[in-house]
Coordinates of C-alpha atoms and ligand atoms in Angstrom, one line a residue:
M1290 CA 0.0 0.0 0.0
T1291 CA 1.1 3.6 -0.8
V1292 CA -0.1 6.8 0.8
R1293 CA -1.1 9.3 -1.9
A1294 CA -2.1 13.0 -1.6
V1295 CA -5.6 12.9 -2.9
V1296 CA -7.8 16.0 -3.7
R1297 CA -10.7 16.1 -1.2
G1298 CA -12.0 19.6 -1.9
V1299 CA -11.6 22.6 -4.2
G1300 CA -12.8 26.2 -4.2
H1301 CA -12.0 29.6 -5.5
Y1302 CA -12.6 33.3 -5.0
L1303 CA -12.5 36.1 -7.7
P1304 CA -12.7 39.8 -6.9
E1305 CA -16.1 41.5 -7.6
R1306 CA -14.6 44.0 -10.0
V1307 CA -14.3 42.8 -13.6
V1308 CA -12.2 44.9 -16.0
P1309 CA -12.7 44.3 -19.8
N1310 CA -9.8 45.0 -22.2
A1311 CA -11.6 48.1 -23.5
E1312 CA -11.0 49.8 -20.2
F1313 CA -7.2 50.1 -21.0
E1314 CA -8.0 51.9 -24.3
K1315 CA -8.9 55.0 -22.2
S1316 CA -5.4 55.4 -20.7
L1317 CA -3.0 53.5 -22.9
D1318 CA -2.1 53.2 -26.6
T1319 CA -3.6 49.7 -26.8
S1320 CA -6.7 47.9 -28.0
D1321 CA -9.0 45.1 -27.1
E1322 CA -8.0 43.5 -30.5
W1323 CA -4.3 43.6 -29.6
I1324 CA -4.8 42.1 -26.1
R1325 CA -7.1 39.4 -27.4
S1326 CA -5.0 38.4 -30.3
R1327 CA -1.6 38.5 -28.6
S1328 CA -2.6 37.0 -25.2
G1329 CA -6.2 35.5 -25.4
I1330 CA -7.2 37.7 -22.5
E1331 CA -10.6 39.4 -22.7
R1332 CA -11.1 40.5 -19.1
R1333 CA -9.6 40.1 -15.6
H1334 CA -10.7 40.7 -12.0
F1335 CA -9.0 43.4 -9.9
A1336 CA -9.1 43.4 -6.1
S1337 CA -10.5 46.4 -4.3
G1338 CA -11.2 47.4 -0.7
D1339 CA -10.6 44.5 1.6
E1340 CA -9.8 42.0 -1.1
T1341 CA -6.2 41.4 0.0
T1342 CA -4.2 38.3 -0.9
S1343 CA -4.8 36.7 2.5
K1344 CA -8.5 37.5 2.5
M1345 CA -9.1 36.1 -1.0
A1346 CA -7.0 33.1 0.1
T1347 CA -9.2 32.6 3.1
W1348 CA -12.5 32.9 1.1
A1349 CA -11.2 30.3 -1.4
A1350 CA -10.1 28.1 1.5
E1351 CA -13.5 28.3 3.1
R1352 CA -15.1 27.2 -0.1
A1353 CA -12.6 24.3 -0.5
L1354 CA -13.3 23.2 3.1
K1355 CA -17.0 23.3 2.5
N1356 CA -16.6 21.3 -0.7
A1357 CA -14.5 18.7 1.3
G1358 CA -17.0 18.6 4.2
L1359 CA -14.2 19.5 6.6
D1360 CA -13.5 22.1 9.3
A1361 CA -10.3 24.1 9.7
A1362 CA -9.6 21.9 12.8
D1363 CA -9.2 18.9 10.5
L1364 CA -6.2 20.5 8.8
D1365 CA -2.6 19.8 9.7
A1366 CA -1.0 22.5 7.5
V1367 CA -1.6 25.5 5.2
I1368 CA 0.7 26.2 2.3
L1369 CA 0.0 29.4 0.4
A1370 CA 1.8 30.1 -2.9
T1371 CA 2.0 33.8 -3.5
S1372 CA 4.4 36.6 -4.5
T1373 CA 2.0 39.3 -3.3
A1374 CA 1.6 38.6 0.4
D1375 CA -0.1 41.4 2.4
L1376 CA 3.0 42.2 4.3
T1377 CA 6.7 41.3 4.1
F1378 CA 6.0 39.2 7.2
P1379 CA 4.2 37.4 8.8
S1380 CA 3.4 35.0 6.0
A1381 CA 0.0 35.3 4.4
A1382 CA -0.5 31.7 5.2
T1383 CA -0.5 32.4 9.0
M1384 CA -3.1 35.1 8.4
V1385 CA -5.3 32.6 6.6
Q1386 CA -4.7 30.1 9.5
N1387 CA -5.8 32.7 11.9
A1388 CA -8.9 33.8 9.8
L1389 CA -10.0 30.2 9.5
G1390 CA -9.8 29.8 13.3
M1391 CA -7.2 27.0 13.0
R1392 CA -5.1 26.8 16.2
N1393 CA -3.2 23.6 15.5
G1394 CA -0.7 22.7 12.8
F1395 CA 1.5 25.0 10.8
A1396 CA 1.3 27.5 7.9
F1397 CA 3.9 29.0 5.5
D1398 CA 4.1 30.8 2.2
I1399 CA 5.9 29.5 -0.9
Q1400 CA 7.3 32.1 -3.3
A1401 CA 8.0 30.7 -6.8
V1402 CA 6.0 33.3 -8.6
C1403 CA 3.8 31.8 -11.4
A1404 CA 5.2 28.3 -10.7
G1405 CA 4.2 28.8 -7.0
F1406 CA 1.2 26.4 -7.1
V1407 CA 3.2 23.4 -8.6
Y1408 CA 5.9 24.1 -6.0
A1409 CA 3.2 24.2 -3.2
L1410 CA 1.6 20.9 -4.5
T1411 CA 5.0 19.2 -4.5
N1412 CA 5.7 20.3 -0.9
A1413 CA 2.3 19.3 0.3
N1414 CA 2.7 15.9 -1.3
A1415 CA 6.1 15.5 0.4
L1416 CA 4.6 16.3 3.8
I1417 CA 1.7 13.8 3.2
V1418 CA 3.6 10.9 1.8
S1419 CA 6.3 11.2 4.6
G1420 CA 3.6 11.1 7.2
Q1421 CA 4.2 14.6 8.6
A1422 CA 0.7 15.8 7.7
K1423 CA -2.6 14.0 6.9
R1424 CA -4.5 17.0 5.4
V1425 CA -2.9 20.0 3.8
L1426 CA -4.7 23.1 2.6
V1427 CA -2.9 24.3 -0.6
I1428 CA -3.7 27.8 -1.9
G1429 CA -2.6 30.0 -4.7
A1430 CA -3.6 33.7 -4.2
E1431 CA -2.4 36.9 -5.8
T1432 CA -3.1 40.6 -6.1
F1433 CA -0.8 41.4 -9.0
S1434 CA -2.8 44.6 -9.6
K1435 CA -0.8 46.0 -6.7
I1436 CA 2.6 45.5 -8.5
M1437 CA 1.7 46.8 -12.0
D1438 CA 3.2 49.8 -13.8
W1439 CA 0.0 51.2 -15.2
T1440 CA 2.0 53.1 -17.8
D1441 CA 3.6 50.0 -19.2
R1442 CA 1.2 48.6 -21.8
S1443 CA 3.3 45.5 -22.4
T1444 CA 2.6 44.2 -18.9
C1445 CA -0.3 45.8 -17.1
V1446 CA -2.9 44.4 -19.6
L1447 CA -1.8 40.8 -18.9
F1448 CA -2.4 40.2 -15.2
G1449 CA -5.3 39.7 -12.8
D1450 CA -6.2 38.9 -9.2
G1451 CA -7.8 35.9 -7.5
A1452 CA -7.4 32.8 -5.4
G1453 CA -7.9 29.1 -5.6
A1454 CA -7.6 26.3 -3.0
L1455 CA -7.3 22.5 -2.8
I1456 CA -7.5 20.3 0.2
L1457 CA -5.1 17.3 -0.1
E1458 CA -5.6 14.3 2.1
G1459 CA -3.3 11.2 2.6
V1460 CA -5.2 8.1 1.5
E1461 CA -3.8 4.6 1.2
Q1462 CA -3.9 3.4 -2.5
D1463 CA -2.6 0.4 -4.5
G1464 CA 0.6 2.1 -5.5
T1465 CA -0.2 2.0 -9.3
T1466 CA -0.9 4.8 -11.8
G1467 CA -4.6 4.0 -11.5
D1468 CA -4.4 5.5 -7.9
R1469 CA -6.1 8.8 -7.2
G1470 CA -3.9 11.6 -5.9
I1471 CA -0.5 13.0 -6.9
L1472 CA 1.5 10.6 -9.0
A1473 CA 4.5 12.6 -10.0
T1474 CA 6.2 16.0 -9.7
D1475 CA 9.0 17.7 -11.5
L1476 CA 10.5 21.1 -10.4
H1477 CA 13.2 23.3 -11.9
S1478 CA 14.7 26.8 -11.4
D1479 CA 17.5 28.7 -13.1
G1480 CA 18.5 32.0 -11.5
T1481 CA 20.6 33.1 -14.4
Y1482 CA 17.3 34.3 -16.0
R1483 CA 16.6 36.8 -13.1
D1484 CA 16.3 39.8 -15.4
L1485 CA 13.6 38.4 -17.7
L1486 CA 10.9 38.7 -15.1
Y1487 CA 11.2 40.5 -11.8
V1488 CA 9.7 43.2 -9.5
D1489 CA 12.0 46.2 -9.1
G1490 CA 11.3 46.7 -5.4
G1491 CA 11.6 45.0 -2.0
V1492 CA 13.4 45.4 1.3
S1493 CA 16.6 46.5 -0.6
T1494 CA 14.8 49.5 -2.1
G1495 CA 12.2 50.3 0.6
T1496 CA 9.4 50.1 -2.0
S1497 CA 7.2 47.3 -3.1
G1498 CA 8.1 47.9 -6.7
V1499 CA 6.4 47.0 -10.0
L1500 CA 6.7 44.1 -12.4
R1501 CA 9.2 44.2 -15.3
M1502 CA 9.1 41.6 -18.0
E1503 CA 10.9 40.7 -21.2
G1504 CA 7.7 39.2 -22.6
K1505 CA 9.2 37.7 -25.8
E1506 CA 12.0 36.0 -24.0
V1507 CA 9.8 34.6 -21.3
F1508 CA 7.4 33.4 -24.0
R1509 CA 10.3 31.5 -25.7
H1510 CA 11.4 29.8 -22.5
A1511 CA 7.8 29.0 -21.6
V1512 CA 7.0 27.0 -24.7
E1513 CA 10.2 25.0 -24.5
K1514 CA 10.3 24.4 -20.8
L1515 CA 6.6 23.7 -20.1
A1516 CA 6.2 20.9 -22.5
Q1517 CA 9.5 19.4 -21.3
T1518 CA 8.6 19.4 -17.6
A1519 CA 5.1 18.0 -18.3
H1520 CA 6.6 15.3 -20.4
T1521 CA 9.2 14.5 -17.8
A1522 CA 6.7 14.3 -15.0
L1523 CA 4.5 11.9 -17.0
E1524 CA 7.5 9.8 -18.0
K1525 CA 8.5 9.4 -14.3
V1526 CA 5.5 7.1 -13.8
G1527 CA 5.4 5.6 -17.3
L1528 CA 2.5 7.7 -18.6
G1529 CA 2.2 9.6 -21.9
A1530 CA 0.1 12.2 -23.6
D1531 CA -2.6 9.7 -24.6
D1532 CA -3.2 8.9 -20.9
V1533 CA -4.0 12.5 -20.0
D1534 CA -7.6 13.6 -19.6
W1535 CA -6.9 17.3 -18.9
V1536 CA -3.9 19.6 -19.1
V1537 CA -4.5 22.4 -16.6
P1538 CA -1.7 24.9 -17.5
H1539 CA -0.7 28.1 -16.0
Q1540 CA -2.9 30.7 -17.7
A1541 CA -0.5 33.4 -19.0
N1542 CA -1.1 33.5 -22.7
I1543 CA -3.4 31.4 -25.0
R1544 CA -0.6 31.1 -27.5
I1545 CA 1.8 29.6 -24.9
I1546 CA -1.0 27.2 -23.8
Q1547 CA -1.7 26.1 -27.5
S1548 CA 2.0 25.7 -28.3
T1549 CA 2.7 23.7 -25.2
A1550 CA -0.4 21.4 -25.8
K1551 CA 0.8 20.8 -29.4
K1552 CA 4.3 20.0 -28.2
L1553 CA 2.9 17.6 -25.6
G1554 CA 0.6 16.0 -28.2
V1555 CA -2.6 16.8 -26.3
P1556 CA -5.5 18.4 -28.3
M1557 CA -7.0 21.7 -27.1
E1558 CA -10.3 19.9 -26.4
R1559 CA -8.5 18.3 -23.4
V1560 CA -7.0 21.6 -22.0
V1561 CA -8.8 23.7 -19.4
V1562 CA -8.6 27.3 -20.5
T1563 CA -9.6 30.3 -18.3
V1564 CA -7.1 32.9 -19.4
Q1565 CA -9.8 34.8 -21.3
D1566 CA -11.7 35.5 -18.1
H1567 CA -8.9 35.8 -15.5
G1568 CA -5.8 37.0 -17.3
N1569 CA -2.5 35.9 -15.7
T1570 CA -3.1 35.4 -11.9
S1571 CA 0.4 34.0 -11.3
A1572 CA 0.3 31.4 -8.5
A1573 CA -3.5 31.5 -8.4
S1574 CA -4.0 30.5 -12.0
I1575 CA -3.8 26.7 -11.7
P1576 CA -6.0 26.3 -8.7
L1577 CA -8.5 28.8 -10.2
A1578 CA -8.5 26.7 -13.4
L1579 CA -8.9 23.5 -11.5
S1580 CA -11.9 24.9 -9.5
V1581 CA -13.5 26.4 -12.6
G1582 CA -12.8 23.1 -14.6
V1583 CA -14.7 21.2 -11.9
E1584 CA -17.6 23.7 -11.9
R1585 CA -17.9 23.5 -15.7
G1586 CA -18.1 19.7 -15.5
Q1587 CA -14.9 19.2 -17.4
I1588 CA -12.8 17.6 -14.5
K1589 CA -14.3 14.5 -13.0
T1590 CA -13.2 12.0 -10.3
G1591 CA -10.6 9.6 -11.8
D1592 CA -9.4 12.0 -14.5
L1593 CA -5.6 12.1 -15.1
I1594 CA -4.5 15.7 -14.9
V1595 CA -1.2 17.4 -15.8
T1596 CA -0.5 20.9 -14.4
E1597 CA 2.5 22.9 -15.6
A1598 CA 3.7 26.5 -14.9
I1599 CA 6.6 28.8 -15.4
G1600 CA 7.4 32.2 -14.0
G1601 CA 10.0 34.6 -12.5
G1602 CA 13.2 33.1 -11.4
L1603 CA 12.9 31.5 -13.8
A1604 CA 11.1 28.7 -11.9
W1605 CA 9.0 26.0 -13.6
G1606 CA 7.6 22.6 -13.0
A1607 CA 4.7 20.1 -13.5
V1608 CA 2.5 17.8 -11.4
V1609 CA 0.7 14.7 -12.5
L1610 CA -2.4 13.8 -10.4
R1611 CA -5.5 11.7 -10.7
W1612 CA -8.5 13.7 -9.6
Ligands
UT7_1355 O1 3.3 34.1 -16.1 C1 4.6 33.8 -16.6 C2 5.2 34.9 -17.2 N1 4.5 35.6 -18.3 C3 4.3 35.1 -19.5 O2 4.3 33.9 -19.7 C4 4.1 36.1 -20.6 C5 5.0 35.7 -21.8 N2 4.9 36.6 -22.9 C6 3.8 36.9 -23.6 O3 2.7 36.5 -23.3 C7 3.9 37.8 -24.9 O4 5.3 37.9 -25.2 C8 3.3 39.2 -24.7 C9 1.8 39.0 -24.7 C10 3.8 39.9 -23.5 C11 3.6 40.0 -26.0 O5 3.3 39.4 -27.1 P1 4.3 39.3 -28.4 O6 3.7 38.7 -29.5 O7 5.6 38.7 -27.9 O8 4.5 40.9 -28.7 P2 5.9 41.7 -28.6 O9 6.4 41.9 -27.3 O10 6.8 41.2 -29.7 O11 5.3 43.1 -29.1 C12 4.8 43.3 -30.4 C13 4.5 44.8 -30.5 C14 5.6 45.8 -30.0 O12 5.6 46.8 -30.9 P3 6.8 47.0 -32.0 O13 8.0 47.0 -31.2 O14 6.7 45.7 -32.9 O15 6.4 48.3 -32.7 C15 5.0 46.2 -28.7 O16 5.5 47.5 -28.4 O17 3.3 45.1 -29.8 C16 3.5 46.2 -28.9 N3 2.8 46.1 -27.7 C17 1.5 46.5 -27.7 N4 0.7 47.1 -28.6 C18 -0.6 47.3 -28.2 C19 3.1 45.6 -26.5 N5 2.1 45.6 -25.7 C20 1.1 46.2 -26.3 C21 -0.3 46.5 -26.0 N6 -1.0 47.1 -26.9 N7 -0.8 46.3 -24.8

């Protein structure tokens, strides 16, 4: 018998405010047509008022707990993937822990930018299979609207805010690829690419800074590295593209999603796409897409899913799981 980290619940939260592409035409030399055709994005949600990263994470977590039929007291750990925590410290994860009324266990943030959720899943899986935790709340939550340069048309039209959450639970399985739960993970980073995608502020500058990106270069790395890591993760457990029911990619750009699916050999009918509605929500994009995919009736129990993501660092990776 093998203990696997099985998804027991899922939920998400999106800010009330929806901003269509046309809104940017008022202040920037851009157009709905350019944004749609170059990125696939049609609208995004922007946080306002009390919609902070930790609050959106909490609301997504409450929905995932409800979906799982569990209380916060049933959790052993909270892992929150984010690059936009409310404060430098404490971690946004401990704020979520407090807001949920969870007095036991432990909570921490993971910062791997857009790859944050695959890093968080990998860490949650390690805690569960090693017996250090039975149930882990894994969240991706971001307020990238707080780190935009609103005069830079090449970045500010691409990002959005939101949160998604999964509850993972250790369940004894047969030890085969027919098992439910996380079957394989594959992580990478390469700090030599620091200047391709970064925020120009932090404790060294005394400002929170704004996002800077060499879009074309990141695009090139994304297409090459995402297909590779997804393929490697599948190969680790002897699976291939034909076994995959759903690719749930990081939602940065429809052209990256399409090229990666093509390289992987999975048709677009088997790819969950939410980029048109959410934009790029960084670490929140995969759990948002998983939750929306379930709501739409696309993802069902027993489906084999591959998630893959890349972002600042560069950091990238993939997770193979059976829902
Ligand atoms: O989450 C992980 C990290 N992020 C990504 O994965 C994003 C990766 N990159 C991309 O998605 C794409 O590179 C972009 C969507 C950012 C840009 O698409 P592109 O096809 O690579 O366009 P480009 O950067 O080559 O720009 C083409 C032109 C440029 O004009 P010139 O130099 O050809 O005259 C830009 O100045 O489009 C211009 N441009 C715009 N025009 C209208 C850039 N942004 C805009 C805009 N509206 N918003």
